[in-house]
Amino acid sequence: MGARTAVFTTSLDSTAMMPCNPSVGGPGKGHIVREIDALGGEMGRCTDASALQMRRLNTGKGVAVQSLRAQVDRQRYHWHMRQTLERQAGLYLIEAIVADLIIEGRRITGVRTKLGRCYRAKAVILTPGPYLMGRIHVGDASYAAGPRGQMAVEELANALRRLGLRMLRFKTGTPPRIHRRSIDFSKLERLDGDPVTRGFSFDSTVLWRRSEPCWITYTNARTHQIIQENLHRSAMYGGGITGPGPRYCPSLESKIVMFPDRERHQVFIEPEGLDTQEMYLAGMSTSMPEDIQLAMVHSVEGLEKAELTRCGYAIEYDCLDSLQLTHALQVKGIDGLFTAGQINGTTGYEEAAAQGLIAGINAVKYMRGEEPFVLARSQAYIGVLIDDLVTKGTGEPYRIMTSRAEYRLLLRDDTADRRLCALGRELGLVSQEAFERFEAKRMAIEQEKKRLRQVMITPGEESETVLKQMGSTPLVTGITLAELLRRPEVTYAGSAPLDLNRPDLPEEIIRAVETDLRYAGYVEREQRHVQAQQRMESRKIPAPLDYGA
């Protein structure tokens, strides 16, 4: 957007290092990555460039909850993102620890590093992740650190407290890693990615093809017995941890406590990269002591001889009560101070990236004296995420899910570009070339839908035969092909014999047309609900209103 920007990091080598699972996407999260991409953000492109495997999840459910998930190469992701930052004109990447904020009146005017240097700025965005007063827990061992043993940040947390901001204490965790050579793959269930799929970025013109397998195994009665007998040695249940953890990504010991009747839990064995032998044990996040972690892993089928390369751990960290933020992610009462990511109480790379993008946009708008950029709940999952944070707050690490969106049929992941690309172009984040490609795609979808509304299909032997082949009932009266495609069993491809003048269209356009037409009635109903809600939301309550009276 043209603003001179400095990015401070405690270590250049840890830029985008993905300290937990090297994966991107999934229900809700994958939707957000597509939205980031449609607005001109980098995450989708970086994921596509470093993916090891991609799968479309929830394909047996409705289109609103289907989403893409990628297992990525940790090192390739790190290098791609770091190179993107280094090559960005007007951006200065600096290894330094920010220790204090420079406040004049109620306005931020810069930051001070641990070495004492001051950097003046018209706006500051805090994105300290779980480093803020970070503390690692492994059994009864505990020490100050950020993810993967990086340096914790204490001075900045104290600076926020001096400003009178309300702070919370949250916890997250990660599982042990093991060496590939020590795994008995013959006992595991292989999980391949989709053979050919388009990646997260709408601007990608190449179909993504590489696919490294992941593997599935399960915990068992022996695993659960080891955990139950040693629960008192867990940092989580031994009293070492006070902050709540993410409800929808709990530690293995939490699963055993919360679901005592479950006979087994899934463990996904996923590669960390092409150039490393480390494998990630998704589903086995733990804060047990090292010896218990080893026993837990060895009790799982296929991992009887597993070699641990890294222990799992829990990490506690400070964050803000997000009720202190505006929808622009600006701290109330301190002009020019914005926050994004885990400091706002969220968990996950995708949620953090979305907030970083919105905070960055609004920092520039603040400096220009413009109205903030705020996405409505009906416009994007990003809007749902931020609205939940700043109006409801969160008592645990917040994770986006499709169930949080009341208008999720409007927020399908394949419509993110149609919802947001024009806004990205207005902000100057989407190039003219990319926007022209988007416009061509949008026009192709609309033209084909218009054409299908004009193609009449009449009752007769030919239509009856085609419909019978698709498992559908014969026509009683003439209808348009657009109306016919609303039948769940009728497909665009299967109806081709009834449509002699059909143009040759890319699969992406066909899928969008078919889905749009099939769900048109439901979408129209949701849009009416949105319009009614917007009439209420447009009424502004004056800031000095005395609620107590």
PDB file of C-alpha atoms in Angstrom, residues 36-240:
ATOM      1  CA  ILE A  36      -6.217 -13.842   2.308  1.00  0.00           C
ATOM      2  CA  ASP A  37      -5.212 -14.719  -1.260  1.00  0.00           C
ATOM      3  CA  ALA A  38      -8.218 -12.947  -2.773  1.00  0.00           C
ATOM      4  CA  LEU A  39      -7.254  -9.776  -0.885  1.00  0.00           C
ATOM      5  CA  GLY A  40      -3.694  -9.962  -2.219  1.00  0.00           C
ATOM      6  CA  GLY A  41      -2.027 -11.703   0.747  1.00  0.00           C
ATOM      7  CA  GLU A  42       0.893 -14.106   0.479  1.00  0.00           C
ATOM      8  CA  MET A  43      -0.064 -17.198   2.477  1.00  0.00           C
ATOM      9  CA  GLY A  44      -1.798 -19.119  -0.323  1.00  0.00           C
ATOM     10  CA  ARG A  45       1.050 -18.576  -2.775  1.00  0.00           C
ATOM     11  CA  CYS A  46       3.644 -19.631  -0.193  1.00  0.00           C
ATOM     12  CA  THR A  47       1.644 -22.762   0.656  1.00  0.00           C
ATOM     13  CA  ASP A  48       1.283 -23.742  -3.003  1.00  0.00           C
ATOM     14  CA  ALA A  49       5.035 -23.304  -3.525  1.00  0.00           C
ATOM     15  CA  SER A  50       5.970 -25.532  -0.579  1.00  0.00           C
ATOM     16  CA  ALA A  51       3.177 -28.138  -0.413  1.00  0.00           C
ATOM     17  CA  LEU A  52       3.996 -31.835   0.004  1.00  0.00           C
ATOM     18  CA  GLN A  53       0.413 -33.024  -0.171  1.00  0.00           C
ATOM     19  CA  MET A  54      -3.014 -31.492  -0.720  1.00  0.00           C
ATOM     20  CA  ARG A  55      -6.401 -32.961   0.034  1.00  0.00           C
ATOM     21  CA  ARG A  56      -9.928 -31.617  -0.179  1.00  0.00           C
ATOM     22  CA  LEU A  57     -11.683 -32.343   3.099  1.00  0.00           C
ATOM     23  CA  ASN A  58     -15.370 -33.006   3.822  1.00  0.00           C
ATOM     24  CA  THR A  59     -16.141 -33.977   0.211  1.00  0.00           C
ATOM     25  CA  GLY A  60     -18.967 -36.164   1.506  1.00  0.00           C
ATOM     26  CA  LYS A  61     -20.657 -33.099   3.023  1.00  0.00           C
ATOM     27  CA  GLY A  62     -22.126 -29.906   1.584  1.00  0.00           C
ATOM     28  CA  VAL A  63     -19.994 -27.466  -0.400  1.00  0.00           C
ATOM     29  CA  ALA A  64     -20.105 -24.856   2.372  1.00  0.00           C
ATOM     30  CA  VAL A  65     -17.895 -26.955   4.674  1.00  0.00           C
ATOM     31  CA  GLN A  66     -15.562 -28.448   2.057  1.00  0.00           C
ATOM     32  CA  SER A  67     -12.044 -27.047   2.173  1.00  0.00           C
ATOM     33  CA  LEU A  68      -8.462 -27.589   1.083  1.00  0.00           C
ATOM     34  CA  ARG A  69      -5.684 -28.734   3.425  1.00  0.00           C
ATOM     35  CA  ALA A  70      -1.977 -28.881   2.623  1.00  0.00           C
ATOM     36  CA  GLN A  71       0.917 -30.604   4.351  1.00  0.00           C
ATOM     37  CA  VAL A  72       3.901 -28.394   3.555  1.00  0.00           C
ATOM     38  CA  ASP A  73       7.674 -28.572   3.614  1.00  0.00           C
ATOM     39  CA  ARG A  74       8.636 -26.553   6.687  1.00  0.00           C
ATOM     40  CA  GLN A  75      11.993 -25.349   5.328  1.00  0.00           C
ATOM     41  CA  ARG A  76      10.622 -24.465   1.898  1.00  0.00           C
ATOM     42  CA  TYR A  77       7.767 -22.502   3.490  1.00  0.00           C
ATOM     43  CA  HIS A  78      10.244 -20.635   5.698  1.00  0.00           C
ATOM     44  CA  TRP A  79      12.567 -19.778   2.815  1.00  0.00           C
ATOM     45  CA  HIS A  80       9.796 -18.754   0.426  1.00  0.00           C
ATOM     46  CA  MET A  81       8.251 -16.391   2.991  1.00  0.00           C
ATOM     47  CA  ARG A  82      11.589 -14.963   4.071  1.00  0.00           C
ATOM     48  CA  GLN A  83      12.632 -14.312   0.452  1.00  0.00           C
ATOM     49  CA  THR A  84       9.275 -12.654  -0.200  1.00  0.00           C
ATOM     50  CA  LEU A  85       9.886 -10.296   2.735  1.00  0.00           C
ATOM     51  CA  GLU A  86      13.490  -9.589   1.739  1.00  0.00           C
ATOM     52  CA  ARG A  87      12.536  -8.761  -1.847  1.00  0.00           C
ATOM     53  CA  GLN A  88       9.565  -6.549  -0.991  1.00  0.00           C
ATOM     54  CA  ALA A  89      10.274  -2.929  -1.876  1.00  0.00           C
ATOM     55  CA  GLY A  90       9.744  -0.514   1.026  1.00  0.00           C
ATOM     56  CA  LEU A  91       9.978  -3.255   3.661  1.00  0.00           C
ATOM     57  CA  TYR A  92      12.880  -3.465   6.127  1.00  0.00           C
ATOM     58  CA  LEU A  93      13.433  -6.835   7.824  1.00  0.00           C
ATOM     59  CA  ILE A  94      15.296  -6.340  11.120  1.00  0.00           C
ATOM     60  CA  GLU A  95      16.467  -8.851  13.740  1.00  0.00           C
ATOM     61  CA  ALA A  96      15.787  -7.103  17.043  1.00  0.00           C
ATOM     62  CA  ILE A  97      13.703  -7.548  20.180  1.00  0.00           C
ATOM     63  CA  VAL A  98      11.157  -4.791  20.795  1.00  0.00           C
ATOM     64  CA  ALA A  99      11.244  -4.079  24.538  1.00  0.00           C
ATOM     65  CA  ASP A 100       9.056  -0.978  24.914  1.00  0.00           C
ATOM     66  CA  LEU A 101       6.488   1.209  23.189  1.00  0.00           C
ATOM     67  CA  ILE A 102       6.920   4.970  22.825  1.00  0.00           C
ATOM     68  CA  ILE A 103       3.638   6.613  23.789  1.00  0.00           C
ATOM     69  CA  GLU A 104       2.973  10.367  23.674  1.00  0.00           C
ATOM     70  CA  GLY A 105      -0.350  11.240  25.245  1.00  0.00           C
ATOM     71  CA  ARG A 106      -2.680   8.522  23.967  1.00  0.00           C
ATOM     72  CA  ARG A 107      -0.856   8.019  20.675  1.00  0.00           C
ATOM     73  CA  ILE A 108       1.937   5.609  19.839  1.00  0.00           C
ATOM     74  CA  THR A 109       4.928   7.186  18.095  1.00  0.00           C
ATOM     75  CA  GLY A 110       7.407   4.309  17.888  1.00  0.00           C
ATOM     76  CA  VAL A 111       9.190   1.417  19.587  1.00  0.00           C
ATOM     77  CA  ARG A 112      12.404   0.893  21.562  1.00  0.00           C
ATOM     78  CA  THR A 113      14.507  -2.250  21.114  1.00  0.00           C
ATOM     79  CA  LYS A 114      16.265  -4.221  23.839  1.00  0.00           C
ATOM     80  CA  LEU A 115      19.564  -2.667  22.719  1.00  0.00           C
ATOM     81  CA  GLY A 116      18.123   0.821  23.306  1.00  0.00           C
ATOM     82  CA  ARG A 117      17.566   1.990  19.727  1.00  0.00           C
ATOM     83  CA  CYS A 118      14.355   3.944  19.029  1.00  0.00           C
ATOM     84  CA  TYR A 119      12.390   3.625  15.793  1.00  0.00           C
ATOM     85  CA  ARG A 120       9.767   6.308  15.153  1.00  0.00           C
ATOM     86  CA  ALA A 121       6.531   5.269  13.450  1.00  0.00           C
ATOM     87  CA  LYS A 122       3.041   6.604  12.846  1.00  0.00           C
ATOM     88  CA  ALA A 123       1.541   3.160  13.494  1.00  0.00           C
ATOM     89  CA  VAL A 124       2.741  -0.011  15.230  1.00  0.00           C
ATOM     90  CA  ILE A 125       1.370  -3.553  14.895  1.00  0.00           C
ATOM     91  CA  LEU A 126       2.207  -6.023  17.663  1.00  0.00           C
ATOM     92  CA  THR A 127       2.455  -9.662  16.538  1.00  0.00           C
ATOM     93  CA  PRO A 128       4.470 -11.450  19.268  1.00  0.00           C
ATOM     94  CA  GLY A 129       2.716 -14.816  18.935  1.00  0.00           C
ATOM     95  CA  PRO A 130       3.304 -17.136  21.930  1.00  0.00           C
ATOM     96  CA  TYR A 131       6.667 -15.489  22.756  1.00  0.00           C
ATOM     97  CA  LEU A 132       5.124 -12.961  25.182  1.00  0.00           C
ATOM     98  CA  MET A 133       6.269 -14.209  28.634  1.00  0.00           C
ATOM     99  CA  GLY A 134       6.512 -17.626  26.962  1.00  0.00           C
ATOM    100  CA  ARG A 135       7.160 -20.595  29.228  1.00  0.00           C
ATOM    101  CA  ILE A 136       7.843 -24.164  28.077  1.00  0.00           C
ATOM    102  CA  HIS A 137       6.532 -27.114  30.146  1.00  0.00           C
ATOM    103  CA  VAL A 138       7.671 -30.749  29.840  1.00  0.00           C
ATOM    104  CA  GLY A 139       6.474 -32.717  32.866  1.00  0.00           C
ATOM    105  CA  ASP A 140       7.745 -30.940  35.965  1.00  0.00           C
ATOM    106  CA  ALA A 141      10.499 -29.197  33.965  1.00  0.00           C
ATOM    107  CA  SER A 142       9.714 -25.585  33.114  1.00  0.00           C
ATOM    108  CA  TYR A 143      11.722 -22.727  31.639  1.00  0.00           C
ATOM    109  CA  ALA A 144      11.213 -19.353  29.949  1.00  0.00           C
ATOM    110  CA  ALA A 145      11.237 -19.742  26.151  1.00  0.00           C
ATOM    111  CA  GLY A 146       9.265 -19.245  22.993  1.00  0.00           C
ATOM    112  CA  PRO A 147       8.391 -22.001  20.480  1.00  0.00           C
ATOM    113  CA  ARG A 148      11.172 -24.484  19.713  1.00  0.00           C
ATOM    114  CA  GLY A 149      13.351 -23.046  22.453  1.00  0.00           C
ATOM    115  CA  GLN A 150      13.504 -19.550  20.975  1.00  0.00           C
ATOM    116  CA  MET A 151      13.977 -16.554  23.272  1.00  0.00           C
ATOM    117  CA  ALA A 152      10.918 -15.484  25.283  1.00  0.00           C
ATOM    118  CA  VAL A 153       9.909 -11.811  25.273  1.00  0.00           C
ATOM    119  CA  GLU A 154       9.321 -10.357  28.733  1.00  0.00           C
ATOM    120  CA  GLU A 155       9.895  -6.590  28.490  1.00  0.00           C
ATOM    121  CA  LEU A 156       7.095  -6.038  25.962  1.00  0.00           C
ATOM    122  CA  ALA A 157       4.583  -7.863  28.175  1.00  0.00           C
ATOM    123  CA  ASN A 158       5.531  -5.591  31.067  1.00  0.00           C
ATOM    124  CA  ALA A 159       5.163  -2.534  28.801  1.00  0.00           C
ATOM    125  CA  LEU A 160       1.599  -3.569  27.927  1.00  0.00           C
ATOM    126  CA  ARG A 161       0.743  -3.981  31.593  1.00  0.00           C
ATOM    127  CA  ARG A 162       2.102  -0.517  32.368  1.00  0.00           C
ATOM    128  CA  LEU A 163      -0.367   0.829  29.790  1.00  0.00           C
ATOM    129  CA  GLY A 164      -3.166  -0.657  31.907  1.00  0.00           C
ATOM    130  CA  LEU A 165      -4.199  -3.280  29.321  1.00  0.00           C
ATOM    131  CA  ARG A 166      -5.989  -6.417  30.527  1.00  0.00           C
ATOM    132  CA  MET A 167      -3.851  -9.499  29.923  1.00  0.00           C
ATOM    133  CA  LEU A 168      -4.794 -13.182  29.782  1.00  0.00           C
ATOM    134  CA  ARG A 169      -2.664 -16.321  30.046  1.00  0.00           C
ATOM    135  CA  PHE A 170      -3.236 -19.054  27.431  1.00  0.00           C
ATOM    136  CA  LYS A 171      -1.557 -22.358  26.639  1.00  0.00           C
ATOM    137  CA  THR A 172      -0.870 -24.325  23.488  1.00  0.00           C
ATOM    138  CA  GLY A 173       1.261 -27.371  22.762  1.00  0.00           C
ATOM    139  CA  THR A 174       2.988 -29.581  20.240  1.00  0.00           C
ATOM    140  CA  PRO A 175       3.647 -33.334  19.922  1.00  0.00           C
ATOM    141  CA  PRO A 176       6.954 -35.222  19.807  1.00  0.00           C
ATOM    142  CA  ARG A 177       8.745 -35.733  16.493  1.00  0.00           C
ATOM    143  CA  ILE A 178      10.280 -39.060  15.450  1.00  0.00           C
ATOM    144  CA  HIS A 179      12.820 -40.343  12.880  1.00  0.00           C
ATOM    145  CA  ARG A 180      11.383 -41.825   9.696  1.00  0.00           C
ATOM    146  CA  ARG A 181      13.728 -44.865   9.747  1.00  0.00           C
ATOM    147  CA  SER A 182      12.302 -46.021  13.079  1.00  0.00           C
ATOM    148  CA  ILE A 183       8.713 -46.342  11.796  1.00  0.00           C
ATOM    149  CA  ASP A 184       7.186 -49.681  10.757  1.00  0.00           C
ATOM    150  CA  PHE A 185       5.096 -48.450   7.818  1.00  0.00           C
ATOM    151  CA  SER A 186       3.691 -51.945   7.175  1.00  0.00           C
ATOM    152  CA  LYS A 187       1.463 -51.495  10.237  1.00  0.00           C
ATOM    153  CA  LEU A 188       0.163 -48.068   9.211  1.00  0.00           C
ATOM    154  CA  GLU A 189      -2.733 -46.903   7.049  1.00  0.00           C
ATOM    155  CA  ARG A 190      -1.481 -44.883   4.092  1.00  0.00           C
ATOM    156  CA  LEU A 191      -3.156 -41.531   3.392  1.00  0.00           C
ATOM    157  CA  ASP A 192      -2.449 -40.062  -0.041  1.00  0.00           C
ATOM    158  CA  GLY A 193      -3.291 -36.585  -1.227  1.00  0.00           C
ATOM    159  CA  ASP A 194      -5.563 -35.796  -4.148  1.00  0.00           C
ATOM    160  CA  PRO A 195      -3.749 -36.745  -7.378  1.00  0.00           C
ATOM    161  CA  VAL A 196      -4.434 -33.428  -9.128  1.00  0.00           C
ATOM    162  CA  THR A 197      -5.837 -30.361  -7.430  1.00  0.00           C
ATOM    163  CA  ARG A 198      -5.600 -26.620  -7.713  1.00  0.00           C
ATOM    164  CA  GLY A 199      -3.831 -24.963  -4.819  1.00  0.00           C
ATOM    165  CA  PHE A 200      -4.937 -22.212  -2.469  1.00  0.00           C
ATOM    166  CA  SER A 201      -4.026 -19.268  -4.686  1.00  0.00           C
ATOM    167  CA  PHE A 202      -6.600 -18.147  -7.247  1.00  0.00           C
ATOM    168  CA  ASP A 203      -3.773 -16.586  -9.232  1.00  0.00           C
ATOM    169  CA  SER A 204      -2.084 -19.938  -9.823  1.00  0.00           C
ATOM    170  CA  THR A 205      -2.186 -21.050 -13.457  1.00  0.00           C
ATOM    171  CA  VAL A 206      -0.535 -24.443 -12.858  1.00  0.00           C
ATOM    172  CA  LEU A 207      -2.276 -27.497 -11.478  1.00  0.00           C
ATOM    173  CA  TRP A 208      -0.525 -28.799  -8.386  1.00  0.00           C
ATOM    174  CA  ARG A 209       0.676 -32.409  -8.727  1.00  0.00           C
ATOM    175  CA  ARG A 210       3.293 -33.463  -6.113  1.00  0.00           C
ATOM    176  CA  SER A 211       1.939 -35.748  -3.387  1.00  0.00           C
ATOM    177  CA  GLU A 212       3.927 -37.185  -0.489  1.00  0.00           C
ATOM    178  CA  PRO A 213       1.937 -39.708   1.587  1.00  0.00           C
ATOM    179  CA  CYS A 214       0.928 -39.257   5.208  1.00  0.00           C
ATOM    180  CA  TRP A 215       0.058 -42.180   7.484  1.00  0.00           C
ATOM    181  CA  ILE A 216      -2.539 -43.026  10.127  1.00  0.00           C
ATOM    182  CA  THR A 217      -2.268 -45.154  13.259  1.00  0.00           C
ATOM    183  CA  TYR A 218      -4.168 -45.182  16.560  1.00  0.00           C
ATOM    184  CA  THR A 219      -3.619 -45.024  20.285  1.00  0.00           C
ATOM    185  CA  ASN A 220      -4.801 -48.065  22.239  1.00  0.00           C
ATOM    186  CA  ALA A 221      -5.635 -49.325  25.727  1.00  0.00           C
ATOM    187  CA  ARG A 222      -1.933 -49.535  26.618  1.00  0.00           C
ATOM    188  CA  THR A 223      -1.352 -45.904  25.557  1.00  0.00           C
ATOM    189  CA  HIS A 224      -4.302 -44.745  27.635  1.00  0.00           C
ATOM    190  CA  GLN A 225      -3.134 -46.769  30.660  1.00  0.00           C
ATOM    191  CA  ILE A 226       0.335 -45.155  30.513  1.00  0.00           C
ATOM    192  CA  ILE A 227      -1.257 -41.693  30.460  1.00  0.00           C
ATOM    193  CA  GLN A 228      -3.744 -42.408  33.266  1.00  0.00           C
ATOM    194  CA  GLU A 229      -1.045 -43.868  35.535  1.00  0.00           C
ATOM    195  CA  ASN A 230       1.203 -40.847  35.004  1.00  0.00           C
ATOM    196  CA  LEU A 231      -1.355 -38.052  34.769  1.00  0.00           C
ATOM    197  CA  HIS A 232       0.079 -36.435  37.903  1.00  0.00           C
ATOM    198  CA  ARG A 233       3.393 -35.991  36.031  1.00  0.00           C
ATOM    199  CA  SER A 234       1.756 -34.026  33.207  1.00  0.00           C
ATOM    200  CA  ALA A 235       2.327 -30.279  33.382  1.00  0.00           C
ATOM    201  CA  MET A 236      -1.309 -29.845  32.386  1.00  0.00           C
ATOM    202  CA  TYR A 237      -2.728 -31.925  35.268  1.00  0.00           C
ATOM    203  CA  GLY A 238       0.153 -31.677  37.733  1.00  0.00           C
ATOM    204  CA  GLY A 239      -0.480 -27.985  38.432  1.00  0.00           C
ATOM    205  CA  GLY A 240       2.361 -26.538  36.369  1.00  0.00           C
TER     206      GLY A 240
END
